[in-house]
Structure formats: structure tokens, C-alpha cells
Coordinates of C-alpha atoms in Angstrom, one line a residue:
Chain S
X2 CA -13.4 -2.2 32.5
X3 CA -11.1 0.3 33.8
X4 CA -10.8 3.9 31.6
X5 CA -7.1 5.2 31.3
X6 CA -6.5 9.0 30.2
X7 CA -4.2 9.2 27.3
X8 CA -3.1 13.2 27.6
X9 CA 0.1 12.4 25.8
X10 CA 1.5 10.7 23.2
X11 CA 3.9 8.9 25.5
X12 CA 0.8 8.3 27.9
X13 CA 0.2 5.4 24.7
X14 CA 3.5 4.3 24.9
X15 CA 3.5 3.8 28.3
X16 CA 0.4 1.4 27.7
X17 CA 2.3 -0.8 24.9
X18 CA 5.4 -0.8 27.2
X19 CA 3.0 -2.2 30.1
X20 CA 0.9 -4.7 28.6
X21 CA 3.8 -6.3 26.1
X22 CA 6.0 -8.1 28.7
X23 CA 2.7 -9.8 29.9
X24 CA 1.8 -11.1 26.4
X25 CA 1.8 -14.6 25.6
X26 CA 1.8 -16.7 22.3
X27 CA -2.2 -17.0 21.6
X28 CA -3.3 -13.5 22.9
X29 CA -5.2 -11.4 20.4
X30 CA -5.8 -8.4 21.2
X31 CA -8.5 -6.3 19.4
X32 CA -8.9 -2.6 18.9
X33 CA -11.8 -0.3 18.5
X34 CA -12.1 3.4 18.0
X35 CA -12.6 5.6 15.1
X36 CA -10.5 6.7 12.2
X37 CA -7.4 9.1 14.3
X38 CA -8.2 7.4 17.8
X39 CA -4.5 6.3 17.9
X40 CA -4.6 2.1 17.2
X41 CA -1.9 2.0 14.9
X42 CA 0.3 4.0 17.1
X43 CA -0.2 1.6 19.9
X44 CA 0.4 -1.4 17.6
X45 CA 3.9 0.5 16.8
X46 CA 5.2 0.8 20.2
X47 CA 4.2 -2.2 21.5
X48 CA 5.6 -4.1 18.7
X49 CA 8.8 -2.1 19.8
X50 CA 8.5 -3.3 23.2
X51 CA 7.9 -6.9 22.0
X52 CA 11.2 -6.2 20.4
X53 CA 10.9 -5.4 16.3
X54 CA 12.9 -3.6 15.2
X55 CA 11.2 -3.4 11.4
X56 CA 8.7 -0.3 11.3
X57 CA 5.2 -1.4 12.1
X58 CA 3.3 0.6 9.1
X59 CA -0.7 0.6 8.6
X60 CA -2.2 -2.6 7.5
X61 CA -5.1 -1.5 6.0
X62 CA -4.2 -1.8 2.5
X63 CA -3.1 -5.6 2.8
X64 CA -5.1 -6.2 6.2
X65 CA -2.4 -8.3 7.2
X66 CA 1.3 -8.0 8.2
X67 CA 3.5 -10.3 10.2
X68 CA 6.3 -9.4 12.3
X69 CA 9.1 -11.7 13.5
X70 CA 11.9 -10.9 15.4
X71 CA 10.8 -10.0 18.4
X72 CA 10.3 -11.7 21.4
X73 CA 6.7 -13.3 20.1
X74 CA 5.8 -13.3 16.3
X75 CA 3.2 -10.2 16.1
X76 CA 0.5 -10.3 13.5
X77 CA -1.0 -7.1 13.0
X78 CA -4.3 -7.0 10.8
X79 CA -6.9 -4.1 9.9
X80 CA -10.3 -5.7 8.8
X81 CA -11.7 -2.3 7.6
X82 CA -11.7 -3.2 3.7
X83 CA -13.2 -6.6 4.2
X84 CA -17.1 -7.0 3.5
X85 CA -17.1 -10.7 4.0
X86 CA -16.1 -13.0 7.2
X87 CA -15.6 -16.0 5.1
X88 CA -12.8 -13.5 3.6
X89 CA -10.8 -14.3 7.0
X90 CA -10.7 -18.2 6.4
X91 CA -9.1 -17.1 3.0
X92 CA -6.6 -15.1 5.0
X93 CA -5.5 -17.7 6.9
X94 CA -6.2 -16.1 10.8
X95 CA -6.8 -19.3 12.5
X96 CA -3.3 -20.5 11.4
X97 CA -1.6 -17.6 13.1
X98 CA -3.4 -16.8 16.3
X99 CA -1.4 -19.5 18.2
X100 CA 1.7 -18.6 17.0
X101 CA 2.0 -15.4 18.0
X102 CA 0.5 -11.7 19.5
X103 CA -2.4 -11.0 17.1
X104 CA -3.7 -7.4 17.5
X105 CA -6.9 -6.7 15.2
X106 CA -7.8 -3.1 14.4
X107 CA -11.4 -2.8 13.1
X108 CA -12.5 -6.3 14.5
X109 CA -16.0 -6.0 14.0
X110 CA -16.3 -8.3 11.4
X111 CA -14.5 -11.2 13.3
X112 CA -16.5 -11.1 16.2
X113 CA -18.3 -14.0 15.9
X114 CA -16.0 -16.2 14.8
X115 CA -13.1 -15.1 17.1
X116 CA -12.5 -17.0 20.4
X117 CA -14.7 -16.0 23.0
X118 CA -12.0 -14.1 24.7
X119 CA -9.9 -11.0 23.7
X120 CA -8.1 -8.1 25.2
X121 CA -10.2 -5.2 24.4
X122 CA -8.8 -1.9 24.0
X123 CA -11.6 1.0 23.1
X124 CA -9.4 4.4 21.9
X125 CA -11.5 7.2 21.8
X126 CA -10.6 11.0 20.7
X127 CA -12.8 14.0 20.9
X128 CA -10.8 16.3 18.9
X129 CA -9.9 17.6 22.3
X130 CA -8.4 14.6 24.9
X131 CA -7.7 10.7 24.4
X132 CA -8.6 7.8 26.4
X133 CA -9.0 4.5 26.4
X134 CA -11.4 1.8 27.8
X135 CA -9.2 -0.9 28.6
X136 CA -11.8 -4.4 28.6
X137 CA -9.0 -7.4 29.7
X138 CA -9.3 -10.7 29.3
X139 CA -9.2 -13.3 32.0
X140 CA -5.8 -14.2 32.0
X141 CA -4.9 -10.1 31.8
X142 CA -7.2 -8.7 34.1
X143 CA -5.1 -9.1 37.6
X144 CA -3.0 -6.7 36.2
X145 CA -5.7 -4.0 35.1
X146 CA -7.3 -3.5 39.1
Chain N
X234 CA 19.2 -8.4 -35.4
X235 CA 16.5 -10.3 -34.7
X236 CA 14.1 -9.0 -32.3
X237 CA 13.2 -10.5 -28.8
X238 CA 10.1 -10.9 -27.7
X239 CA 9.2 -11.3 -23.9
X240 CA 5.7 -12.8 -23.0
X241 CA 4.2 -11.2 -19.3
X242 CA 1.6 -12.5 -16.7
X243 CA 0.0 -9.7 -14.4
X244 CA -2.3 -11.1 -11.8
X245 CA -1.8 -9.3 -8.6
X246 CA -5.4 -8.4 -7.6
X247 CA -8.5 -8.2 -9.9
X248 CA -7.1 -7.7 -13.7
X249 CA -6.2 -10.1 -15.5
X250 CA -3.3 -9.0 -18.5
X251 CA -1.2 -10.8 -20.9
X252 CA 1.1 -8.8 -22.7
X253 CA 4.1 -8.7 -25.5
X254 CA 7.0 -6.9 -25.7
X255 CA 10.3 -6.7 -27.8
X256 CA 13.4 -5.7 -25.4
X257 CA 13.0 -2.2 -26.7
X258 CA 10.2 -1.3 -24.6
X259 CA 7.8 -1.4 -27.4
X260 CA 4.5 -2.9 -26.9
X261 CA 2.7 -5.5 -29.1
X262 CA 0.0 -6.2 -27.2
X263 CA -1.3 -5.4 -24.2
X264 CA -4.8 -7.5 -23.2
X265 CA -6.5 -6.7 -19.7
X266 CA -9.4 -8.4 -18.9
X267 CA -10.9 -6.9 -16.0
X268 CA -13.3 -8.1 -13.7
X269 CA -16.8 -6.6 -13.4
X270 CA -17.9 -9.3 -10.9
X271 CA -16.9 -7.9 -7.7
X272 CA -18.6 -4.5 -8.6
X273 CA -22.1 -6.2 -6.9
X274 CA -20.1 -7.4 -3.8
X275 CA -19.0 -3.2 -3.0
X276 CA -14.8 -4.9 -2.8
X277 CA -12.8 -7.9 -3.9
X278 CA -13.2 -10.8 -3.2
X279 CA -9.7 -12.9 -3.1
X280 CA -11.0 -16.2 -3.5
X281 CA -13.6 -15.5 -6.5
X282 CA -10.7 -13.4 -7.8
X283 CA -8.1 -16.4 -8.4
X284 CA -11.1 -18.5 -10.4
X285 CA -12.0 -15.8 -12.9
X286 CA -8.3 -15.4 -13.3
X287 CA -8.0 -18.9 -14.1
X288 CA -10.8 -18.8 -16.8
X289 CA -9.4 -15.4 -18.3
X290 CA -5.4 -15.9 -18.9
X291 CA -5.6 -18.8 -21.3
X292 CA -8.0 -17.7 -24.0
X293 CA -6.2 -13.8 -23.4
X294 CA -2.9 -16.0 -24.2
X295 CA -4.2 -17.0 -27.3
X296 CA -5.4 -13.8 -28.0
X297 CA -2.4 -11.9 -27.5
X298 CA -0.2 -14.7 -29.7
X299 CA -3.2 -14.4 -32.3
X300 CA -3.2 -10.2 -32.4
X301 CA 0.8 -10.4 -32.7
X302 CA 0.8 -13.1 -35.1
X303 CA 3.6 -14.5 -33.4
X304 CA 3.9 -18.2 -32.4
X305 CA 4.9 -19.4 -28.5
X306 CA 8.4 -20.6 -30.4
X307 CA 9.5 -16.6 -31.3
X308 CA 8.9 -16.0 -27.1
X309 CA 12.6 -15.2 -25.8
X310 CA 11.3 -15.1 -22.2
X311 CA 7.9 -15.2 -19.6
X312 CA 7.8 -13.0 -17.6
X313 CA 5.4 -12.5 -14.3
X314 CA 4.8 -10.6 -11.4
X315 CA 5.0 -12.6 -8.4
X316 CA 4.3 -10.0 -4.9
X317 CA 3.2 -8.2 -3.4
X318 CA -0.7 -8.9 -3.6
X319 CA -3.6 -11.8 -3.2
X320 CA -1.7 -14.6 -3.0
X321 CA -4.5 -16.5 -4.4
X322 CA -4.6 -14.2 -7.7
X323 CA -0.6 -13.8 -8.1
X324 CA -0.4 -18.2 -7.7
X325 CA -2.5 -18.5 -10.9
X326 CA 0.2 -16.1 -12.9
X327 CA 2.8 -17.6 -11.5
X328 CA 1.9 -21.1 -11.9
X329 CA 0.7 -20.2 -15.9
X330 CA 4.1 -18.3 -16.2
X331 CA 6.3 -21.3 -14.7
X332 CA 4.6 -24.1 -16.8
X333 CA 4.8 -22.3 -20.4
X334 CA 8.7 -21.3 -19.0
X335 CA 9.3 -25.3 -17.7
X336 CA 7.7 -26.7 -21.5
X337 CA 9.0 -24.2 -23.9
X338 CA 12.6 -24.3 -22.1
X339 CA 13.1 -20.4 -21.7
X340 CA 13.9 -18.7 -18.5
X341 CA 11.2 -16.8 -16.0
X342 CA 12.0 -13.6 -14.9
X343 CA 10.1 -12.5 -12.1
X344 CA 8.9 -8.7 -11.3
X345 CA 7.7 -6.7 -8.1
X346 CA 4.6 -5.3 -8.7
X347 CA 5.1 -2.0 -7.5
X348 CA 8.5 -1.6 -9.6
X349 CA 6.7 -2.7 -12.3
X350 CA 4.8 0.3 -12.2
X351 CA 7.5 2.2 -11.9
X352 CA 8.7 0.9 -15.4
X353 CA 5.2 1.3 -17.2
X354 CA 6.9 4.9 -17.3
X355 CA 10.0 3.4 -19.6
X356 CA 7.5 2.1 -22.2
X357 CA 5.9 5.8 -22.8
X358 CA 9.1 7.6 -22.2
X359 CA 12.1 5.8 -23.9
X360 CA 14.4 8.7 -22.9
X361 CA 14.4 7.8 -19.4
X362 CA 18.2 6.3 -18.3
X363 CA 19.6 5.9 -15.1
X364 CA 19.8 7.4 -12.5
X365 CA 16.4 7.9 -11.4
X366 CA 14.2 8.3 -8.5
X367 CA 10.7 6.9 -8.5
X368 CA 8.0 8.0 -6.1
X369 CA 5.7 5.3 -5.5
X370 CA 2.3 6.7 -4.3
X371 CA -0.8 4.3 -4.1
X372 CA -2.5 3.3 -1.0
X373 CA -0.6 0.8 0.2
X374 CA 2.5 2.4 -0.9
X375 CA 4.6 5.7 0.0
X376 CA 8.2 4.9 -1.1
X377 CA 11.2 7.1 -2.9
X378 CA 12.9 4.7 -4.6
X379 CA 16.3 5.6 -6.0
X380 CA 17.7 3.8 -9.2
X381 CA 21.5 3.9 -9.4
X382 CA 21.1 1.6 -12.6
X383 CA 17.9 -0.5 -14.0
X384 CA 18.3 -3.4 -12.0
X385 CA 19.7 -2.0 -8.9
X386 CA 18.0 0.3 -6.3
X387 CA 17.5 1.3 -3.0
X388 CA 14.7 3.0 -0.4
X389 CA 15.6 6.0 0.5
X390 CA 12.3 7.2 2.0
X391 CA 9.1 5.5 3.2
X392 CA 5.8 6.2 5.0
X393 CA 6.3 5.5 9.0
X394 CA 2.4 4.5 9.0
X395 CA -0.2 5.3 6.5
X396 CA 0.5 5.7 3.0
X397 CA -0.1 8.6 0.9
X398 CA -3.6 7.1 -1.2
X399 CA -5.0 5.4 2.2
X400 CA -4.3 8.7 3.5
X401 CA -7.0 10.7 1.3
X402 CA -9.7 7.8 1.5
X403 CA -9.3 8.0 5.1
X404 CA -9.4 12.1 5.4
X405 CA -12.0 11.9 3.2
X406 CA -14.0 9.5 5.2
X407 CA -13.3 11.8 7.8
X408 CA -14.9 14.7 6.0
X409 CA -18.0 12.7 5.0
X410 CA -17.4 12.5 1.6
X411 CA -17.2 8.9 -0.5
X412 CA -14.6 6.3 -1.3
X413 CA -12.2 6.0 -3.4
X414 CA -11.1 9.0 -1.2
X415 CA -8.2 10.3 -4.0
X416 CA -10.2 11.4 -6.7
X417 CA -13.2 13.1 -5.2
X418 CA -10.1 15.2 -3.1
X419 CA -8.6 15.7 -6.4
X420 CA -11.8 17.0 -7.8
X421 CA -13.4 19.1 -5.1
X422 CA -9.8 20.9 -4.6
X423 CA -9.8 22.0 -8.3
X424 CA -12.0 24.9 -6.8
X425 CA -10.2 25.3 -3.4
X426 CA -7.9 27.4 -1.7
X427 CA -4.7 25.2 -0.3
X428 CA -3.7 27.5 2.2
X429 CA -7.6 27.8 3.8
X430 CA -6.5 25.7 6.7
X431 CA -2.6 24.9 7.1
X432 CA -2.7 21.4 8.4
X433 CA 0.8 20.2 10.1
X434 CA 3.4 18.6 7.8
X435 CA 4.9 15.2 9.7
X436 CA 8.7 15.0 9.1
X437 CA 9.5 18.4 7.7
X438 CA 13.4 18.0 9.1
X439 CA 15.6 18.5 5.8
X440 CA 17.4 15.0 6.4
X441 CA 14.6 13.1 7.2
X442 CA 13.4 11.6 3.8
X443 CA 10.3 9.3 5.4
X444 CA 6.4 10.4 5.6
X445 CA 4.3 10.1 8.2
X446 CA 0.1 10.4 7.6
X447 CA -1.6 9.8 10.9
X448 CA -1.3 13.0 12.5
X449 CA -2.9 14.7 9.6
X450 CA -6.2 12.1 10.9
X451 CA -6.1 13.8 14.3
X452 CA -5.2 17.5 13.0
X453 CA -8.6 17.2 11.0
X454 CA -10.3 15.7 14.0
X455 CA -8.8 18.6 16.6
X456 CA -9.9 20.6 13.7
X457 CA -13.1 19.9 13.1
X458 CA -14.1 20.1 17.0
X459 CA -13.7 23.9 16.8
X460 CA -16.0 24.7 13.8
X461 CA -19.7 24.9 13.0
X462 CA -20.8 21.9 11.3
X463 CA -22.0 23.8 8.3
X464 CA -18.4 24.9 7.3
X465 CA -18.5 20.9 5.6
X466 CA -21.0 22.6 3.4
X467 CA -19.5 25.8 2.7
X468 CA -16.0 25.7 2.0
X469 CA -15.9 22.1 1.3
X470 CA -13.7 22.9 -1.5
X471 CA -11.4 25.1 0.1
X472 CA -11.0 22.0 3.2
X473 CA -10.3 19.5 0.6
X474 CA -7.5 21.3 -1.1
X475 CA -6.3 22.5 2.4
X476 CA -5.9 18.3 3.0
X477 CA -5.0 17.4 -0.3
X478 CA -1.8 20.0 0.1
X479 CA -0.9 18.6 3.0
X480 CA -0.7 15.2 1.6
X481 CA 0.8 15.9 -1.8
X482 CA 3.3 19.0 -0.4
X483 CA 5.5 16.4 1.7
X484 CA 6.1 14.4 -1.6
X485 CA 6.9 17.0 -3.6
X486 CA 9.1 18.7 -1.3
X487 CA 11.1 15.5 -0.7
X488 CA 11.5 14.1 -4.0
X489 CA 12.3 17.3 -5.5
X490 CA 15.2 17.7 -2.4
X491 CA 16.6 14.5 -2.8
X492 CA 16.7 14.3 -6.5
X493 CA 19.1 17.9 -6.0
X494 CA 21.3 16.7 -3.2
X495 CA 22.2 13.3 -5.0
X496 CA 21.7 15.4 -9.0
X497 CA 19.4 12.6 -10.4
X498 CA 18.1 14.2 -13.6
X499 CA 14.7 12.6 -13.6
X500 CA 11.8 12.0 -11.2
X501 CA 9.1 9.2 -12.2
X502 CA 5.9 8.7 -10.2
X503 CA 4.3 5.5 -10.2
X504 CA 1.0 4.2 -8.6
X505 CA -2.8 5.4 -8.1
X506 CA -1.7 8.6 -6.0
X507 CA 0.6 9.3 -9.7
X508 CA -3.1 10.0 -11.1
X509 CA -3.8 13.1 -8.5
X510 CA -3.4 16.0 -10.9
X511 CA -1.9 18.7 -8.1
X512 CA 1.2 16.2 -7.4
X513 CA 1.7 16.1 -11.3
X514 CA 1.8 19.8 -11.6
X515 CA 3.6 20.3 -8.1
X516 CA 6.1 18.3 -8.6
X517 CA 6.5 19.1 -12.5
X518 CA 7.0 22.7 -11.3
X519 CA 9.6 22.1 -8.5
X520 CA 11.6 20.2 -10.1
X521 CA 11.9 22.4 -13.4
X522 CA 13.6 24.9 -11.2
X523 CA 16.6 23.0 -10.8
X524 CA 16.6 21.4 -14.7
X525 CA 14.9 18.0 -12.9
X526 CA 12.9 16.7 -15.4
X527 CA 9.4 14.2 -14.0
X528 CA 7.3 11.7 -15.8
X529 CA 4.3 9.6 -15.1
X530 CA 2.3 7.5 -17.3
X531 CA -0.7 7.5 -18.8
X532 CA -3.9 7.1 -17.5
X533 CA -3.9 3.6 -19.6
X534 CA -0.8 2.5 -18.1
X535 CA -1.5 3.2 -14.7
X536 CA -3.8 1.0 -13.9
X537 CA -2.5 -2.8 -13.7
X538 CA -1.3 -4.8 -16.8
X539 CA 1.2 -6.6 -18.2
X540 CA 2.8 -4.4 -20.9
X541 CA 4.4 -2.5 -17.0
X542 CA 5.2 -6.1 -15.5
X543 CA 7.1 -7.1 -19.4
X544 CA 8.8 -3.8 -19.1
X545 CA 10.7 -4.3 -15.5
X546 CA 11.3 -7.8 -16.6
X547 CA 13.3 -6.5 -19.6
X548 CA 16.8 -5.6 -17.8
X549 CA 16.8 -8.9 -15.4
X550 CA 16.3 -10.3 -18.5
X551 CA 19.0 -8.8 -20.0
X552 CA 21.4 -9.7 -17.8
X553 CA 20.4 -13.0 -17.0
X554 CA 19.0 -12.9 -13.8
X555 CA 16.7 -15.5 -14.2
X556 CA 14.2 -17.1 -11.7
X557 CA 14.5 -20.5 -10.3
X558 CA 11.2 -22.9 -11.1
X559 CA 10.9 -23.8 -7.2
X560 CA 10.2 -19.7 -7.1
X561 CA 7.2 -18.2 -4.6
X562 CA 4.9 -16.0 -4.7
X563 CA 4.7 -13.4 -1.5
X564 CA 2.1 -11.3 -0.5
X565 CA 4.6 -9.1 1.1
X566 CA 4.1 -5.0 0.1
X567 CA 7.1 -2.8 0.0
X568 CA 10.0 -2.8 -2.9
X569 CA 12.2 -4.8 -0.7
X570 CA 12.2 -8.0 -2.7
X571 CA 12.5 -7.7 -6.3

């Protein structure tokens, strides 16, 4: 695990832009930290980087969105509102985590059922400064030392 | 002349409705069979959703057909709303809708959800003509949507990331007070003071027509850091209206602007957030000043149901854009496809 200091807004930005030219089709990438931690505004600029153009909006309401377009097909879900982890067979996850980037806000839920390996990105605001606890997986961690 | 009647399907989430209309916006019948069920589970269940709605939208059919005493042979058209939503729930209209369409021979006219809200207004309000601009507020919607005539329209403004009813559940998560955040805001502000605590407005440029929510999440945070916890306590009031005017003054302030600059003589507010009683009056009072005249519907019509989804149906209908049988449903939010 290796914390990074997020003073800025473009200190974020700078994260997506690193870590989306190293994406492949089948990473999923999941995202913890509290309500205002800044997990949707990393899923918009590195869906950006990954080349959307379409605006990357919050997910929560539908808890799923896909974008195409870019480079690799992102899918961009927010499990907040679900009470149920047989709810995510009904979704359909396992048909689109090899297609594409998926990145998972709230992910609690999916834990067990997830593949054993994610990228793990902690965003944590105090009111006062950001920072994130960045947790890579194996085929990401060479370029988190 | 002979009346037409137009027979509508609304399955998007947890209500079932059947409704009938004549092409003059006046309602029949308007059944809505909701369903208790998922109250035990705390949220919706998608899957157990699309069964009950198979069990309800038959015998409401019959219903509806019995309560009008018309037959399925004085039906003119069906009519269903086919996205956004569960895709499970919105097959189960559609598929009803495309077999009574296929057997009866008479065309299927598909709606948006969210635009059907937007026409429950045209059912209470039979004054309403193009042009219009309809803010659609709910929380998975933020959108100005500006109607040059009924059937076509474009986007002029949207939420960049949160929309405007997620916004208040997720301030008022933030604040510790209980879900669904809107109404408990709406209440507790009754008794506030709005300018307590001036939280930033995102976007306030006078070209920029979009919203933006998130920041107000981190404001409240930054916020929050500097006070003594007991200030939650007292002058909870005074916090909540402080949020609520930050969500609501945005939408007022853009609406009301663009509605001027492009002199569209009526503003119509659709969706959950259309329920918050300091948008009605905000908005109501802005736009009087420049002879802008607003609507929303009532509490009966905002909520989903058929009688909206017959309504938006009406002027495809009437100019014969028709919907193919091979036709999908999408789960898709946003306006974008009719």
C-alpha cells in the first residue's frame, strides 16, 4: 500500500491520467471512501484519459452506466442502493467485467463474489486535506513502488 | 368526431399502471397498483419487481376496460414506456404493450419515462402549448429540457455529476438525518434560515446552463470540520434550508434565465425534486417577474402512472410516429432517446 496526497484537484487528475494508459480489458477497479471523498471525480477524468468523450455523471441512481468510445469500454457502477448481492447477478456484472475497465464505487457488497483481485483505491477527506491509499493489484503494482 | 382513445403501460420500476386517454388529454382511467412487497426488504428488488408486475397488468387491463366501459375494439392506439429503468420491470410493459398492438392491429407508440413526466403536466394544465422548457428534477435526473414543438426537443442543461434529488439524500446523509433525503430537507427548512450558511453555487457563469452537485458534498464536509458537533442539534433547521437553497437556487436561477434569453412563456417541472415546496415557490416567483408563467403537477400525478406515459404518447401518435414491433427496451437514463 503506498498513501498519495491529494492537495489539489488536479493532484486526482493526475492519478486517472497515470493509472489509465496501464489499464487493460478485465481490470476492475474498486473504490472506497465516504460520501465527498472524491470517487466519482476520479472515475470522470480517468474515463477522459481512457478517451470518452460523453460526461461520466454519478451512477448511483441506476448503479450502472457503460461507456464506449474510448480506448476500452468503461463500466462504471455505484452499489450504494443495493441491499442484496444476488441483485448483482440480476445486473449482469459478470458479463461485463471482461469486456472492459470496470471501476466499482461502494463495493462492499460485491466483495465476496468479486475476483480475488482488484485495484484498490481508499479516498479519504477530513474536511481539511485528501489522500488516497492506493492498494494495487498484482499486475499494477510494479508501477505503484 | 369520434373520440380516440389511446390505451398506456407504465412499468419502469415498482408501480404497476394501466391507463385511458382520449387525444385531448383527458383521463378515463388511471389504475396504479403499487407494490407493498419490497417495503420489508428496506429497497427494490428488480427481479421480484418484474413477477408482481406480471401478475398485476392483466386483471388492472380488465379493470381499466371494465371502469371505462369501453371494449379493446374502441382502442386507437397502445401506448408504453420503454426506458429508462429496470429492464426487467419495463420488458413486462413492453412485451404486454407489443402483443395487444401485434393482435388488435393498431400501432405502438413508445414514450421516455422521464418526458412522460414531463407531460403528466399537459393533462392538469390543458393551456400549456409550445414552446416550453421543462426542468426535470428527480434523483437520477437534473435536465432543462427545451420544447420547440411537442415532439421535438433538445438539452440545453444537465447535471455534470450528481443530480439534484441524489443530491439532498446524500447531504442529508451527510447531516445524519434519514433517507428519502428530499422531504425531510423540505420539511426541516420550513423553519430555517437559507442564508445561515452560504454554501458555494457550482457553475454560476451566466452561459453555462449545466449543474454540478459534488462540491456542495465536500463544502458541507470542510464545513462541518470547523463547528461544534452540537450545532447538528441546534440550528438543524437553519443548516438544512442553508443546503436546500443551495440545491434548489441553481435551478431556479437557470431555468428562469434561459426561459428569458430564448422568451419561452412557460416553465414546467417534472420529477420527485418537482415535489420540494421551496423550488415551486422560487421558481413561481422568478419567473412572474418577467410574465413566465410555471406549472407542475399534482402530487397524484407525480408519482409514476400511466395516465403521464398515455399523455407523451399522444403527439407521436398524432403524427404517426409509430414504433416498430422488433422495438427495445433500454435502461439507459437521460432524455436522449425518446
Amino acid at each position: 500500500m503506498i498513501t498519495i496526497n491529494l492537495p489539489s484537484e488536479q493532484d486526482t487528475i493526475d492519478l486517472a491520467n497515470y493509472l489509465a494508459p496501464i489499464l487493460k480489458a478485465g481490470d476492475i477497479i474498486t473504490l472506497y471512501g465516504d460520501l465527498g471523498s472524491g470517487k466519482t471525480f476520479f472515475v470522470k477524468h480517468l474515463g477522459k484519459e481512457l478517451g470518452i468523450n460523453e460526461e461520466i455523471d454519478s451512477p448511483s441512481f441506476i448503479i450502472m452506466k457503460e461507456y464506449l468510445g474510448g480506448r476500452l469500454p468503461l463500466y462504471h457502477l455505484d452499489l450504494y442502493r443495493l441491499k442484496d448481492k444476488e441483485e448483482l447477478y440480476d445486473l449482469g456484472i459478470f458479463d461485463i467485467l471482461e469486456k472492459g475497465v470496470t471501476v466499482i464505487e461502494w463495493p462492499h457488497i460485491a466483495e465476496s463474489i468479486l475476483p480475488y483481485q482488484t485495484f484498490k483505491l481508499d479516498f479519504h477527506f477530513d474536511g481539511k486535506s485528501r489522500w488516497v491509499n492506493v492498494f494495487p493489484d498484482d499486475d499494477h503494482k510494479q508501477y505503484f513502488e | 368526431m369520434i373520440p380516440q382513445y389511446i390505451l398506456a403501460f407504465e412499468s419502469s420500476c415498482d408501480d404497476t399502471s394501466v391507463a385511458i386517454l382520449d387525444t385531448e388529454y383527458n383521463v378515463i382511467v388511471n389504475l396504479i397498483s403499487s407494490q407493498p412487497e419490497h417495503i420489508e426488504f428496506g429497497g427494490i428488488l428488480p427481479e421480484m419487481a418484474s413477477r408482481l408486475h406480471l401478475r398485476h397488468i392483466l386483471t388492472l387491463t380488465k379493470k381499466a376496460l371494465d371502469i371505462s366501459e369501453l371494449n379493446l375494439s374502441d382502442i386507437s392506439a397502445i401506448a408504453v414506456s420503454i426506458n429508462p429503468g429496470l429492464i426487467g420491470s419495463l420488458i413486462v410493459g413492453l412485451a404486454f404493450a407489443k402483443s395487444l398492438a401485434w393482435s388488435l392491429s393498431l400501432p405502438l407508440v413508445t414514450v421516455n419515462h422521464m418526458l412522460a413526466h414531463i407531460f403528466a403536466n399537459c393533462i392538469e394544465h390543458k393551456e400549456i402549448k409550445p414552446p416550453f422548457l421543462a426542468m426535470v428534477v428527480s434523483g437520477g435526473h437534473t435536465e432543462l429540457v427545451q420544447f420547440d414543438t411537442l415532439v421535438s426537443f433538445q438539452i440545453v442543461g444537465k447535471t455534470l455529476d450528481d443530480a439534484a434529488g441524489e443530491s439532498f439524500d446524500k447531504t442529508a446523509k451527510l447531516l445524519g438525518l434519514g433517507f428519502p433525503g428530499g422531504p425531510i430537507i423540505d420539511d426541516l427548512a420550513k423553519n430555517g434560515n437559507p442564508d445561515f450558511i452560504r454554501f458555494p453555487r457550482a457553475l454560476p457563469q451566466k452561459d453555462n446552463f449545466n449543474f454540478s452537485y459534488s462540491g456542495l458534498k465536500t463544502a458541507i464536509r470542510t464545513w462541518l470540520v470547523n463547528q461544534k458537533p452540537e450545532i447538528l442539534n441546534d440550528k438543524l433547521p437553519d443548516i438544512a434550508a442553508s443546503v436546500q437553497q443551495a440545491i434548489i437556487e441553481p435551478l431556479v436561477n437557470k431555468s428562469v434565465l434561459w426561459a428569458r434569453q430564448h422568451k419561452i412563456p412557460y416553465i414546467l417541472l417534472a420529477g420527485g425534486v418537482a415535489a420540494n415546496s421551496a423550488l415551486r415557490k422560487q421558481v413561481t416567483q422568478s419567473a412572474a417577474k418577467y410574465g413566465i408563467k410555471v406549472f407542475y403537477p399534482s402530487t397524484a400525478f407525480c408519482m409514476d402512472n400511466a395516465a403521464m406515459v398515455g399523455a407523451a404518447a399522444i403527439p407521436k401518435f398524432l403524427v404517426g410516429d409509430y414504433a416498430p414491433l422488433t422495438v427495445n427496451v433500454s435502461s439507459k437514463k437521460g432524455t436522449r432517446t425518446v
